[in-house]
mmCIF file of C-alpha atoms in Angstrom:
data_model
loop_
_atom_site.group_PDB
_atom_site.id
_atom_site.type_symbol
_atom_site.label_atom_id
_atom_site.label_comp_id
_atom_site.label_asym_id
_atom_site.label_seq_id
_atom_site.Cartn_x
_atom_site.Cartn_y
_atom_site.Cartn_z
ATOM 1 C CA UNK A 1 -0.155 -0.062 -0.412
ATOM 2 C CA UNK A 2 2.935 1.830 1.030
ATOM 3 C CA UNK A 3 4.642 1.587 -2.382
ATOM 4 C CA UNK A 4 1.641 2.724 -4.207
ATOM 5 C CA UNK A 5 1.487 5.627 -2.289
ATOM 6 C CA UNK A 6 5.037 6.397 -3.110
ATOM 7 C CA UNK A 7 4.575 5.557 -6.602
ATOM 8 C CA UNK A 8 1.606 8.160 -6.874
ATOM 9 C CA UNK A 9 3.370 10.926 -5.343
ATOM 10 C CA UNK A 10 6.234 10.637 -7.893
ATOM 11 C CA UNK A 11 4.121 10.996 -10.620
ATOM 12 C CA UNK A 12 1.941 13.507 -8.968
ATOM 13 C CA UNK A 13 5.530 15.872 -8.811
ATOM 14 C CA UNK A 14 6.703 14.671 -11.816
ATOM 15 C CA UNK A 15 3.544 15.486 -13.614
ATOM 16 C CA UNK A 16 4.799 19.194 -14.565
ATOM 17 C CA UNK A 17 7.786 17.444 -16.596
ATOM 18 C CA UNK A 18 4.994 16.544 -19.119
ATOM 19 C CA UNK A 19 4.757 20.655 -19.962
ATOM 20 C CA UNK A 20 6.904 20.019 -22.824
ATOM 21 C CA UNK A 21 4.710 17.886 -24.490
ATOM 22 C CA UNK A 22 3.637 19.569 -27.799
ATOM 23 C CA UNK A 23 -0.048 20.594 -28.198
ATOM 24 C CA UNK A 24 -0.300 21.627 -24.765
ATOM 25 C CA UNK A 25 -1.733 25.115 -24.128
ATOM 26 C CA UNK A 26 1.013 25.834 -21.534
ATOM 27 C CA UNK A 27 3.660 25.060 -24.226
ATOM 28 C CA UNK A 28 3.408 27.931 -27.061
ATOM 29 C CA UNK A 29 4.245 31.011 -28.033
ATOM 30 C CA UNK A 30 1.072 33.532 -28.365
ATOM 31 C CA UNK A 31 1.269 36.462 -30.558
ATOM 32 C CA UNK A 32 -1.575 39.126 -31.598
ATOM 33 C CA UNK A 33 -1.545 40.925 -34.415
ATOM 34 C CA UNK A 34 -3.858 43.195 -36.841
ATOM 35 C CA UNK A 35 -3.969 42.531 -40.842
ATOM 36 C CA UNK A 36 -6.471 45.086 -42.116
ATOM 37 C CA UNK A 37 -9.644 44.808 -40.504
ATOM 38 C CA UNK A 38 -8.931 41.452 -38.923
ATOM 39 C CA UNK A 39 -7.649 40.341 -35.451
ATOM 40 C CA UNK A 40 -5.017 37.490 -35.648
ATOM 41 C CA UNK A 41 -4.001 35.387 -32.906
ATOM 42 C CA UNK A 42 -0.841 33.402 -33.816
ATOM 43 C CA UNK A 43 0.268 30.047 -32.008
ATOM 44 C CA UNK A 44 3.519 28.678 -32.605
ATOM 45 C CA UNK A 45 4.108 25.253 -31.057
ATOM 46 C CA UNK A 46 5.914 24.019 -29.053
ATOM 47 C CA UNK A 47 6.602 27.299 -27.277
ATOM 48 C CA UNK A 48 10.604 27.194 -28.776
ATOM 49 C CA UNK A 49 10.547 24.890 -31.813
ATOM 50 C CA UNK A 50 13.589 22.853 -31.881
ATOM 51 C CA UNK A 51 15.725 23.148 -35.000
ATOM 52 C CA UNK A 52 14.846 19.664 -36.855
ATOM 53 C CA UNK A 53 11.791 18.739 -34.933
ATOM 54 C CA UNK A 54 8.210 19.233 -36.264
ATOM 55 C CA UNK A 55 6.510 22.587 -35.516
ATOM 56 C CA UNK A 56 3.200 24.295 -35.750
ATOM 57 C CA UNK A 57 1.923 27.618 -36.635
ATOM 58 C CA UNK A 58 -1.720 28.144 -36.089
ATOM 59 C CA UNK A 59 -3.643 31.554 -36.654
ATOM 60 C CA UNK A 60 -6.960 32.180 -35.402
ATOM 61 C CA UNK A 61 -8.650 34.940 -37.376
ATOM 62 C CA UNK A 62 -11.809 37.213 -36.716
ATOM 63 C CA UNK A 63 -13.195 40.491 -38.166
ATOM 64 C CA UNK A 64 -12.504 43.285 -35.775
ATOM 65 C CA UNK A 65 -15.412 44.722 -35.762
ATOM 66 C CA UNK A 66 -18.172 42.089 -36.136
ATOM 67 C CA UNK A 67 -15.837 39.261 -34.621
ATOM 68 C CA UNK A 68 -17.143 36.739 -37.440
ATOM 69 C CA UNK A 69 -14.476 34.272 -38.271
ATOM 70 C CA UNK A 70 -12.103 34.841 -41.515
ATOM 71 C CA UNK A 71 -13.390 32.484 -44.078
ATOM 72 C CA UNK A 72 -10.927 33.131 -47.024
ATOM 73 C CA UNK A 73 -7.610 31.892 -48.339
ATOM 74 C CA UNK A 74 -4.390 32.200 -45.815
ATOM 75 C CA UNK A 75 -0.890 32.084 -46.801
ATOM 76 C CA UNK A 76 1.652 31.591 -43.759
ATOM 77 C CA UNK A 77 5.088 32.408 -44.495
ATOM 78 C CA UNK A 78 8.383 32.245 -42.792
ATOM 79 C CA UNK A 79 11.704 33.201 -43.078
ATOM 80 C CA UNK A 80 15.157 32.986 -40.830
ATOM 81 C CA UNK A 81 15.789 36.501 -39.991
ATOM 82 C CA UNK A 82 18.773 37.135 -42.017
ATOM 83 C CA UNK A 83 17.212 35.645 -45.501
ATOM 84 C CA UNK A 84 16.298 37.882 -48.180
ATOM 85 C CA UNK A 85 12.747 35.830 -49.069
ATOM 86 C CA UNK A 86 10.207 34.211 -47.145
ATOM 87 C CA UNK A 87 8.866 30.428 -47.873
ATOM 88 C CA UNK A 88 5.477 30.384 -48.380
ATOM 89 C CA UNK A 89 3.115 27.847 -47.372
ATOM 90 C CA UNK A 90 -0.754 27.815 -47.928
ATOM 91 C CA UNK A 91 -2.494 27.243 -44.639
ATOM 92 C CA UNK A 92 -5.164 24.536 -44.336
ATOM 93 C CA UNK A 93 -8.048 25.519 -42.437
ATOM 94 C CA UNK A 94 -8.856 23.068 -39.847
ATOM 95 C CA UNK A 95 -11.739 24.877 -38.070
ATOM 96 C CA UNK A 96 -13.962 28.034 -38.191
ATOM 97 C CA UNK A 97 -11.519 31.140 -38.315
ATOM 98 C CA UNK A 98 -8.274 29.112 -37.797
ATOM 99 C CA UNK A 99 -5.495 27.964 -39.833
ATOM 100 C CA UNK A 100 -2.088 26.247 -39.468
ATOM 101 C CA UNK A 101 0.963 24.643 -41.305
ATOM 102 C CA UNK A 102 3.835 22.594 -40.114
ATOM 103 C CA UNK A 103 7.057 23.291 -40.321
ATOM 104 C CA UNK A 104 10.806 21.993 -39.457
ATOM 105 C CA UNK A 105 13.126 24.841 -39.195
ATOM 106 C CA UNK A 106 16.776 24.198 -40.047
ATOM 107 C CA UNK A 107 18.590 26.253 -37.750
ATOM 108 C CA UNK A 108 18.282 28.118 -34.263
ATOM 109 C CA UNK A 109 17.832 31.650 -34.120
ATOM 110 C CA UNK A 110 15.051 34.249 -34.919
ATOM 111 C CA UNK A 111 12.358 33.847 -37.531
ATOM 112 C CA UNK A 112 9.621 36.050 -38.954
ATOM 113 C CA UNK A 113 6.245 34.941 -39.933
ATOM 114 C CA UNK A 114 4.013 36.629 -42.556
ATOM 115 C CA UNK A 115 0.587 35.787 -42.603
ATOM 116 C CA UNK A 116 -1.511 37.194 -45.683
ATOM 117 C CA UNK A 117 -5.015 37.253 -45.844
ATOM 118 C CA UNK A 118 -6.827 37.618 -49.200
ATOM 119 C CA UNK A 119 -9.247 40.479 -49.065
ATOM 120 C CA UNK A 120 -10.938 40.329 -52.482
ATOM 121 C CA UNK A 121 -9.577 41.895 -55.597
ATOM 122 C CA UNK A 122 -6.736 40.114 -55.073
ATOM 123 C CA UNK A 123 -5.316 42.638 -52.736
ATOM 124 C CA UNK A 124 -3.898 40.777 -49.303
ATOM 125 C CA UNK A 125 -3.531 42.303 -45.672
ATOM 126 C CA UNK A 126 -0.523 41.019 -43.636
ATOM 127 C CA UNK A 127 0.850 40.833 -40.687
ATOM 128 C CA UNK A 128 4.450 40.047 -39.346
ATOM 129 C CA UNK A 129 5.595 38.663 -36.175
ATOM 130 C CA UNK A 130 9.046 37.054 -34.650
ATOM 131 C CA UNK A 131 9.883 34.373 -32.870
ATOM 132 C CA UNK A 132 12.571 31.907 -31.511
ATOM 133 C CA UNK A 133 13.858 28.640 -32.710
ATOM 134 C CA UNK A 134 16.390 26.902 -30.440
ATOM 135 C CA UNK A 135 17.534 23.574 -29.102
ATOM 136 C CA UNK A 136 16.034 23.171 -25.777
ATOM 137 C CA UNK A 137 17.843 22.891 -22.800
ATOM 138 C CA UNK A 138 14.625 21.721 -20.738
ATOM 139 C CA UNK A 139 15.500 18.006 -21.592
ATOM 140 C CA UNK A 140 18.997 18.027 -19.313
ATOM 141 C CA UNK A 141 16.686 19.613 -16.458
ATOM 142 C CA UNK A 142 14.289 17.504 -17.008
ATOM 143 C CA UNK A 143 16.190 14.690 -16.761
ATOM 144 C CA UNK A 144 17.959 15.637 -13.674
ATOM 145 C CA UNK A 145 14.202 16.475 -12.084
ATOM 146 C CA UNK A 146 13.204 13.265 -12.703
ATOM 147 C CA UNK A 147 16.486 11.395 -11.769
ATOM 148 C CA UNK A 148 16.671 13.336 -8.278
ATOM 149 C CA UNK A 149 12.559 12.297 -7.660
ATOM 150 C CA UNK A 150 13.492 8.607 -8.422
ATOM 151 C CA UNK A 151 16.270 8.612 -6.144
ATOM 152 C CA UNK A 152 14.452 10.103 -3.413
ATOM 153 C CA UNK A 153 11.734 7.976 -4.044
ATOM 154 C CA UNK A 154 14.174 4.773 -4.005
ATOM 155 C CA UNK A 155 16.099 5.903 -0.385
ATOM 156 C CA UNK A 156 12.612 6.698 0.786
ATOM 157 C CA UNK A 157 11.307 3.262 0.501
ATOM 158 C CA UNK A 158 14.392 1.746 1.390
ATOM 159 C CA UNK A 159 13.885 3.505 4.632
ATOM 160 C CA UNK A 160 10.294 2.919 4.966
ATOM 161 C CA UNK A 161 11.130 -1.028 4.426
ATOM 162 C CA UNK A 162 14.306 -1.008 6.764
ATOM 163 C CA UNK A 163 11.679 0.565 9.499
ATOM 164 C CA UNK A 164 9.159 -2.125 9.163
ATOM 165 C CA UNK A 165 11.688 -4.389 9.366
ATOM 166 C CA UNK A 166 13.204 -3.237 12.752
ATOM 167 C CA UNK A 167 9.822 -3.224 13.940
ATOM 168 C CA UNK A 168 9.277 -6.949 13.579
ATOM 169 C CA UNK A 169 12.397 -7.787 15.103
#
């Protein structure tokens, strides 16, 4: 019974370690912008994308006056800050007013994302925002925390088992 309680406590304290899992709301960069008459909510998942790993850029778009979701074409373009041109990607609509692209970033550093909305007669409304791509230092810290929790649990279990052995003697 005590072992089950200890394992449960370990899982409770190790829970925050799962904050790095993609798709969790606490693991994203959120930026707000305007493009013409529209309000944009741009989400980069994970919060700090790692080079060579799949990332998502999600854009929620609504009319600033009516709050109606945008229903038109969206292009999400990304470039490394020092590059001269953007790489365009036609965004996929996955919900009313929400569009996304997936991307693997080549290198660490600052990137710009440009969201272009088709606003009729071939005109575009655009917004530009920056975000950072970096190798995660969290993994080493995460492993150290998990190792410390496991070591503490093993020591505690040995102490409890040792006391039980002394009590029965």
